Short mmCIF file of C-alpha atoms in Angstrom, two decimals:
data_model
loop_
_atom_site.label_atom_id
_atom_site.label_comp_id
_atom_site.label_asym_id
_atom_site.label_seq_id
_atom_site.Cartn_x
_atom_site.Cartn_y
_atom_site.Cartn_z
CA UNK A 1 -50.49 23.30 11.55
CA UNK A 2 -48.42 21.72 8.70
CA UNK A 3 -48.33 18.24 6.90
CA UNK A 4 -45.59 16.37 8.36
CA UNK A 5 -46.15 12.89 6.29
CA UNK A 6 -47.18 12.55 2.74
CA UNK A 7 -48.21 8.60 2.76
CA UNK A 8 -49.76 6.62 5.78
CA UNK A 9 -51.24 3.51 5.77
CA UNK A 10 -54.39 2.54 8.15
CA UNK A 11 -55.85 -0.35 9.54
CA UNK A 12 -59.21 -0.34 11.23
CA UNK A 13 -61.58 -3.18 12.57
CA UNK A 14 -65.61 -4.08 12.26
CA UNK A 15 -67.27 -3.69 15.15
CA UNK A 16 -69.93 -5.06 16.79
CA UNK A 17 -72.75 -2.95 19.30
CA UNK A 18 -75.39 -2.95 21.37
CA UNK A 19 -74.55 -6.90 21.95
CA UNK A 20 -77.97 -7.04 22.88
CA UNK A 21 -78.52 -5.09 25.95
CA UNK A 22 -75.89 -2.45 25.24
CA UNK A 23 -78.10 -0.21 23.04
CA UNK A 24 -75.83 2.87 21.82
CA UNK A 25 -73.19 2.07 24.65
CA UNK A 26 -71.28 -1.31 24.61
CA UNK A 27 -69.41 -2.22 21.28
CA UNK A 28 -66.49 -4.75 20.14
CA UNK A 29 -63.88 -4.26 17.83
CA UNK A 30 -63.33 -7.92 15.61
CA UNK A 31 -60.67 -9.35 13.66
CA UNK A 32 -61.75 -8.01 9.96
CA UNK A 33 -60.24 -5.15 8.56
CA UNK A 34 -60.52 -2.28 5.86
CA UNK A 35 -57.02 -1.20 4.85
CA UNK A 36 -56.18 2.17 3.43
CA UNK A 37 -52.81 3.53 2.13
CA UNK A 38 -53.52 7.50 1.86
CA UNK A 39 -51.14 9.80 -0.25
CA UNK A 40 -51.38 13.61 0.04
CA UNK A 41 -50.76 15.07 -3.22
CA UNK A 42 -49.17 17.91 -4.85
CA UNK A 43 -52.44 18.75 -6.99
CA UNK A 44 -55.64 19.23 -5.69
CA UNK A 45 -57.08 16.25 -6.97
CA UNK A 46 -58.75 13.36 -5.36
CA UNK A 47 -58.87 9.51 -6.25
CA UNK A 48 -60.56 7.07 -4.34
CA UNK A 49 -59.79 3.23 -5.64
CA UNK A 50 -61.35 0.56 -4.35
CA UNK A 51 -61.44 -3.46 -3.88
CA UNK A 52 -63.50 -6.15 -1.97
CA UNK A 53 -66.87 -4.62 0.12
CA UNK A 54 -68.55 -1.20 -1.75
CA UNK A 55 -66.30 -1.61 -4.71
CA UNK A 56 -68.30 -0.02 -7.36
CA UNK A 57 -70.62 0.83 -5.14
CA UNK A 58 -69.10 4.00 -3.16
CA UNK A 59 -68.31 7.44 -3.78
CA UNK A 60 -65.07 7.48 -5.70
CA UNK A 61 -64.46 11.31 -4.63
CA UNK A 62 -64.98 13.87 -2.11
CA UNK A 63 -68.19 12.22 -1.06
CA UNK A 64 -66.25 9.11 -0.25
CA UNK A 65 -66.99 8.91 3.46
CA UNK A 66 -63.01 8.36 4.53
CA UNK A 67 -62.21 11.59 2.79
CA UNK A 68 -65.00 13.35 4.64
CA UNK A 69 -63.82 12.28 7.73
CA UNK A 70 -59.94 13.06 6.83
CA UNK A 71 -61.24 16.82 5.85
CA UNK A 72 -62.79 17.32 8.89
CA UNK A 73 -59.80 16.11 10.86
CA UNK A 74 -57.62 18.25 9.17
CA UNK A 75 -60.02 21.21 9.29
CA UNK A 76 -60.44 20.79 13.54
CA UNK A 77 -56.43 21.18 13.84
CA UNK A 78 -55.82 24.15 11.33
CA UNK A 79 -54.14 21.69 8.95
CA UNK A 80 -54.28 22.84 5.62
CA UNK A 81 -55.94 20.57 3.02
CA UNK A 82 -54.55 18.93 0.22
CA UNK A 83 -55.16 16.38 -2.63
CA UNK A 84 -55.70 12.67 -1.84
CA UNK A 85 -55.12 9.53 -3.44
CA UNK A 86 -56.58 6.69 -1.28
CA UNK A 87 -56.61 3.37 -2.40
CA UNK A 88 -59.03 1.45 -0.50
CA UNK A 89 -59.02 -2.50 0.54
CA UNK A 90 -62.05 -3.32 2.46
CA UNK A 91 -63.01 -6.63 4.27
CA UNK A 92 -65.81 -5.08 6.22
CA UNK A 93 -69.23 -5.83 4.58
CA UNK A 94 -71.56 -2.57 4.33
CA UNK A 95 -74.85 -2.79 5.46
CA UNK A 96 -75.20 -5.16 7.36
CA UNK A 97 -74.62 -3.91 11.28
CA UNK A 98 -70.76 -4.95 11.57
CA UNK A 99 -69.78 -0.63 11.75
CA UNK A 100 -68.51 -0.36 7.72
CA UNK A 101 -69.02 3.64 8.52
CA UNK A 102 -67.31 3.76 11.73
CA UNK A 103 -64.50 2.02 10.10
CA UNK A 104 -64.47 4.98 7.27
CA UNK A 105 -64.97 7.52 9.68
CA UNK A 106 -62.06 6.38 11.83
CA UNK A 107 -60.37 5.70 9.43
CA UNK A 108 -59.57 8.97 7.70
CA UNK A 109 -59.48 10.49 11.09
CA UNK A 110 -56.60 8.11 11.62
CA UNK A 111 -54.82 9.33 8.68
CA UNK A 112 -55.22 12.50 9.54
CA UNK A 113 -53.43 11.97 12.49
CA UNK A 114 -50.23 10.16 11.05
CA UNK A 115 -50.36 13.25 8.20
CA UNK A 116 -50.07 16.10 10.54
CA UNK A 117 -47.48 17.86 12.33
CA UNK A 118 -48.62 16.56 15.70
CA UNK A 119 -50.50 13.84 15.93
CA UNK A 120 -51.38 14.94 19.55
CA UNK A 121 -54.19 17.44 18.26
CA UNK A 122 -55.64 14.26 17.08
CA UNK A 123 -55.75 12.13 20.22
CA UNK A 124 -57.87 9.57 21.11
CA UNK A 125 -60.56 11.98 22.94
CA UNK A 126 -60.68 14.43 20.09
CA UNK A 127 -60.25 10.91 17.45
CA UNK A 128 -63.39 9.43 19.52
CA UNK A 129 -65.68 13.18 19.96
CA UNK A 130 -65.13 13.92 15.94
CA UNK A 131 -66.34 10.37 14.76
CA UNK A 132 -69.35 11.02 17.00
CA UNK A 133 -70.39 14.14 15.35
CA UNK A 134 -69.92 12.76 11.94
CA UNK A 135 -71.36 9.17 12.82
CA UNK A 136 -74.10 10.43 15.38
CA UNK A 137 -73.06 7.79 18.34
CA UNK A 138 -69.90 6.43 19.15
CA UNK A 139 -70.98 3.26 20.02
CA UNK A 140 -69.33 1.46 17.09
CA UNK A 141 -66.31 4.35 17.06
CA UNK A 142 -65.00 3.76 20.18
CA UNK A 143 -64.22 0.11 19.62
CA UNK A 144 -63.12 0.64 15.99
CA UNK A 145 -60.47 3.28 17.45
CA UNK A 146 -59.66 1.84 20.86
CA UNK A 147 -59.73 -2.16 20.50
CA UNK A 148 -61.05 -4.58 22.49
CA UNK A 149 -64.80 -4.14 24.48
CA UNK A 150 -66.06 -0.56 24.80
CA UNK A 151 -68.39 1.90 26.87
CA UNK A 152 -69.30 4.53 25.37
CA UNK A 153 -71.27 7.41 27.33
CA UNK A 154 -71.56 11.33 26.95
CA UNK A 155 -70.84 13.64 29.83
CA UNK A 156 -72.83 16.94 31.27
CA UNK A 157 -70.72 19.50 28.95
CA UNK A 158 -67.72 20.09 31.08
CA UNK A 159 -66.38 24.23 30.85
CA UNK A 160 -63.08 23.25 29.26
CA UNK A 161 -61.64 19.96 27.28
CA UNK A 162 -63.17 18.59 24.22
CA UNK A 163 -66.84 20.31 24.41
CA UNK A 164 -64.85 23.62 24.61
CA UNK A 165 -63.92 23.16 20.91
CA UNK A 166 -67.71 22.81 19.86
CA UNK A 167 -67.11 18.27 19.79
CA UNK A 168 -69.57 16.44 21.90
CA UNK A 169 -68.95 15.60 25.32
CA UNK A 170 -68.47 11.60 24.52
CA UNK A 171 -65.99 9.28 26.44
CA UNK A 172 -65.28 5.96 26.63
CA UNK A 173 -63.62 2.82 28.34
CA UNK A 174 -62.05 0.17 27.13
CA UNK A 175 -62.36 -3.26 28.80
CA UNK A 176 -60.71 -6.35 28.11
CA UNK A 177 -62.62 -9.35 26.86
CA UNK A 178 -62.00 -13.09 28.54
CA UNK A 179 -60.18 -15.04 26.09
CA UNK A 180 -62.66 -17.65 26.19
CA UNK A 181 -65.12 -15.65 24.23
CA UNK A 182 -65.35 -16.40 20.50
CA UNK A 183 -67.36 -14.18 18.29
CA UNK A 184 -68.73 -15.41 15.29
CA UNK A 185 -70.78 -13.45 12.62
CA UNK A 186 -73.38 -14.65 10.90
CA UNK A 187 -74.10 -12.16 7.77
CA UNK A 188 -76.77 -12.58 5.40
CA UNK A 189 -76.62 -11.50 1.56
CA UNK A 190 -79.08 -8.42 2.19
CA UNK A 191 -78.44 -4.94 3.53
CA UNK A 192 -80.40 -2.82 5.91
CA UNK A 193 -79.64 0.78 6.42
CA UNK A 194 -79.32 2.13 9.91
CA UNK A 195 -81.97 4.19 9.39
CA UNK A 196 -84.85 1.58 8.31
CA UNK A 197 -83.37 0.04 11.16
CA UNK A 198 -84.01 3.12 14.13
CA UNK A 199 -87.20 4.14 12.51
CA UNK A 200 -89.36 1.11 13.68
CA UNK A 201 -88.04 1.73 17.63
CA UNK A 202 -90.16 3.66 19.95
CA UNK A 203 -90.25 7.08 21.07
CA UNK A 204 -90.48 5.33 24.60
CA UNK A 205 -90.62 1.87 26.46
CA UNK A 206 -92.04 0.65 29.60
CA UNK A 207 -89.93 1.48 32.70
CA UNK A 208 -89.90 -2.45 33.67
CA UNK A 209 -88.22 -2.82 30.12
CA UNK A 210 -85.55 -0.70 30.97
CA UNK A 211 -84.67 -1.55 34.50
CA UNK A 212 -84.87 -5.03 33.28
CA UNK A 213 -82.58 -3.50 30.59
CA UNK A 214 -80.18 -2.37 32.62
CA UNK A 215 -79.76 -5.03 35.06
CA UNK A 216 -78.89 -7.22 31.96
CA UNK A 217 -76.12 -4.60 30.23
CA UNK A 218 -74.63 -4.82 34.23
CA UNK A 219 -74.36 -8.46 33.75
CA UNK A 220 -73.20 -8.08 30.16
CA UNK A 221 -69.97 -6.84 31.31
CA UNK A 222 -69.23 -9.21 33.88
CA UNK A 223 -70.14 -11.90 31.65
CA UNK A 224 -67.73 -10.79 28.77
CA UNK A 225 -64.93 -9.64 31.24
CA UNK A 226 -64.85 -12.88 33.76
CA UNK A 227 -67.81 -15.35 33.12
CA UNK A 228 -68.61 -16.20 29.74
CA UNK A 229 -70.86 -18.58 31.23
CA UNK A 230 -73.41 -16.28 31.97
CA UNK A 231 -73.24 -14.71 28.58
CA UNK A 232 -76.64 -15.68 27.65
CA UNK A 233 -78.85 -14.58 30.52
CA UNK A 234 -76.71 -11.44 29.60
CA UNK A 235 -77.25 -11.19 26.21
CA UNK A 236 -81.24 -10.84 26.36
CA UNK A 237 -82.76 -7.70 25.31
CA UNK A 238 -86.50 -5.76 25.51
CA UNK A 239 -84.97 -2.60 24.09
CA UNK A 240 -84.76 -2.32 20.33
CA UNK A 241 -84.31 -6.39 18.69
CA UNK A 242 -88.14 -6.95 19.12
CA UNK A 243 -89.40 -3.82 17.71
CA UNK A 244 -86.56 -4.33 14.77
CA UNK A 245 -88.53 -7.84 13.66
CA UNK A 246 -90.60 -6.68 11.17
CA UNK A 247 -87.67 -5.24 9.06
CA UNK A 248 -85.32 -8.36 10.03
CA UNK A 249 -87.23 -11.21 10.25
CA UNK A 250 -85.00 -14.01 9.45
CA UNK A 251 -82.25 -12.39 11.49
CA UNK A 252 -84.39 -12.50 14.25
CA UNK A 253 -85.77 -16.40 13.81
CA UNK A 254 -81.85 -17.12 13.84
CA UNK A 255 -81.50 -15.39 17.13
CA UNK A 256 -84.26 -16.95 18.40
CA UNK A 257 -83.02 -20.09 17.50
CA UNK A 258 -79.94 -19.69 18.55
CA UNK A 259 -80.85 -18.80 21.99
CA UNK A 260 -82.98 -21.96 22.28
CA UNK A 261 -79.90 -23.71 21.88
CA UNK A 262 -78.14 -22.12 24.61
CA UNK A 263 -75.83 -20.07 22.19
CA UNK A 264 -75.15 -16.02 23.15
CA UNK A 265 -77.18 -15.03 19.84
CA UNK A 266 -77.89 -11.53 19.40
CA UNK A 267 -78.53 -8.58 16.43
CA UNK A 268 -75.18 -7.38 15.56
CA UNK A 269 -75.72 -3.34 15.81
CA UNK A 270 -78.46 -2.23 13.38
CA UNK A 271 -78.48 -5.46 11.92
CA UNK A 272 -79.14 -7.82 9.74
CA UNK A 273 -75.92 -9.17 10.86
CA UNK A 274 -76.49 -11.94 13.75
CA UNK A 275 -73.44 -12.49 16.41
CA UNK A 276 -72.83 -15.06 18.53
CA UNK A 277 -70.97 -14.86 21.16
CA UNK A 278 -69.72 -18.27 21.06
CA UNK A 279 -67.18 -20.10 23.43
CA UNK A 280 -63.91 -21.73 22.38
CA UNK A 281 -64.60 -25.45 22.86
CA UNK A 282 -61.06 -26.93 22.66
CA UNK A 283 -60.20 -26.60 26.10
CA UNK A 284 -63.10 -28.13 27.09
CA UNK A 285 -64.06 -31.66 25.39
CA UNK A 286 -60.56 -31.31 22.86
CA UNK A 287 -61.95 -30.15 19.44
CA UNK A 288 -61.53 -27.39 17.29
CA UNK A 289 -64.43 -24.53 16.83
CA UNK A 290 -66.36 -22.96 19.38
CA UNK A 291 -69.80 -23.82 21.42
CA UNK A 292 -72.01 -22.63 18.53
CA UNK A 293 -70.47 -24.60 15.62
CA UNK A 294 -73.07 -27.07 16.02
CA UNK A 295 -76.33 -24.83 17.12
CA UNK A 296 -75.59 -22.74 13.87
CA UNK A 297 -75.51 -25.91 11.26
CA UNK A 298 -78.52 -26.70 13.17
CA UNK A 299 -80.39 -23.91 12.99
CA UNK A 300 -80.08 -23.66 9.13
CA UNK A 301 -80.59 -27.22 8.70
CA UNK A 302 -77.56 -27.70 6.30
CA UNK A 303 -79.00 -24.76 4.00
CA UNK A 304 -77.30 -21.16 4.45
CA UNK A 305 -78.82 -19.58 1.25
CA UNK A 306 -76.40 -17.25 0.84
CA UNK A 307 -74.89 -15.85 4.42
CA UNK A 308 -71.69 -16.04 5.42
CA UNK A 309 -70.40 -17.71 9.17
CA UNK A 310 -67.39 -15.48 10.04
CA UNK A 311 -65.50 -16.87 13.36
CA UNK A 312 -64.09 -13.35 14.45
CA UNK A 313 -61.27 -12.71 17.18
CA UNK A 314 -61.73 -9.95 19.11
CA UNK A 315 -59.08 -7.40 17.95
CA UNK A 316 -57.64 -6.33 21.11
CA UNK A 317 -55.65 -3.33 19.09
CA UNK A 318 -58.09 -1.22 17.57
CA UNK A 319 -57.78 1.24 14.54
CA UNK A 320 -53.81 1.97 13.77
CA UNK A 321 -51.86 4.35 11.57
CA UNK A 322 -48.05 4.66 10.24
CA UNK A 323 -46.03 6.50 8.07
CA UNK A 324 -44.81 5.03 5.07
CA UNK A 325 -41.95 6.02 3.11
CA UNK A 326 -41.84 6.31 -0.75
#
């Protein structure tokens, strides 16, 4: 397959999973966005600039993770490969459970798509399987390609389709959030890798944890899709925040102290990151800010030592890709 385009420009959102009960499945794309113009080149050199999160910090190369993921997308369609010139503007802080990865990865799948010949080969099915062998679970892929809230589940190995081509079996629905809901992030100044992050979760839990589990990721859905009143009995959790306490503690206190305010608090994917799932309080008693505005001053007690409290939109859009001309 040939190179159709020679400059696209992508757009893809953080993301938010698990959202408490919806360990590896549910996710949320949210209004903060990396931004990357990609330029194939005549030469077979590759240039990775950065600004704003990882500056400095990230591969500057072929190890940079959107390039990996571009290669691979090109590789899976028979495109030939070619030099790159990417010049990177991301908003999405690494480390810290808000899907900085699943951003790259999507990302450069993305442009892959809007380089080649047809865009087709690079569909949302194949888009969603690849991110999923280069990420390892596409709970934070599918909303960072698709927009909106996700489910995300893998399927027996079917005989044709996507697990023909050697992808895994993944799909994924997207569901529309009730416009009521109003995330906010609440990042602190440290990282945590993913992997610190799985290590301290059990091989196994107790089979009243998970059907207790998975009446709650039932509700979860409901609550987010048509009652955001019930968002925190949905939001509690005996799968993986617990057993993550020891390596976030004061991500963890804020939860808890959130919740015991009545706010939708829970560990934003692997964490640190908190998110609340707040609710707009305008309509209600005629003020700006959302449900948690208070709670959250409250719970820090006027000192935020260095995090950050993001009020996020969901992004209803997901990741995007056009051509631009020279």
């Amino acid at each position: 397959m040939r190179l159709r385009a020679a400059h696209v420009r992508v757009r893809v959102p953080a993301t938010s999973a698990n959202l408490g009960p919806g360990f590896d499945a549910l996710g949320v794309a949210l209004g903060l966005h990396d931004e990357i113009d990609v330029r194939a080149l005549g030469t077979p050199d590759v240039r990775v600039e950065v600004t704003g999160e990882g500056a400095g910090e990230v591969p500057d190369g072929e190890d940079h993770l959107v390039v990996r993921a571009l290669r691979a997308a090109l590789d899976h369609v028979g495109a030939p490969q070619t030099g790159l010139h990417l010049v990177c503007r991301n908003r999405v802080p690494h480390g810290r459970g808000l899907g900085s990865s699943a951003a790259a990865v999507v990302a450069g799948i993305l442009a892959a798509r809007g380089l080649v010949a047809d865009p087709a080969a690079l569909d949302d099915d194949v888009a969603l399987a690849l991110a999923t062998r280069l990420e390892g679970h596409p709970d934070n892929a599918a909303p960072a390609l698709l927009g909106g809230l996700t489910v995300a589940w893998s399927d027996d190995a079917p005989a044709g389709g996507v697990a023909a081509t050697g992808l895994p079996p993944v799909r994924a629905a997207r569901l529309a959030v009730h416009p009521d809901v109003a995330p906010v992030a609440i990042v602190p100044p440290g990282h945590l890798s993913t992997h610190a992050a799985r290590g301290v979760l059990p091989a196994q839990v107790p089979h009243a944890d998970a059907a207790w589990q998975a009446g709650r990721a039932a509700l979860l859905v409901e609550a987010l899709g048509r009652r955001p009143d019930l968002l925190l009995a949905a939001t509690g959790d005996r799968l993986h925040q617990g057993y993550r306490r020891a390596v976030m503690p004061a991500s963890l206190a804020l939860v808890d102290a959130l919740r015991a305010r009545g706010v939708a608090a829970v560990v934003s994917g692997a964490g640190p990151t908190v998110l609340a799932l707040a609710r707009h309080a305008g309509e209600r008693d005629g003020t700006e800010g959302t449900d948690a505005d208070a709670a959250v001053a409250d719970a820090f007690g006027g000192v935020m030592a260095g995090w950050r409290v993001l009020p996020l939109p969901v992004d209803a859009t997901g990741g995007t890709v056009a051509t631009l001309l020279d």
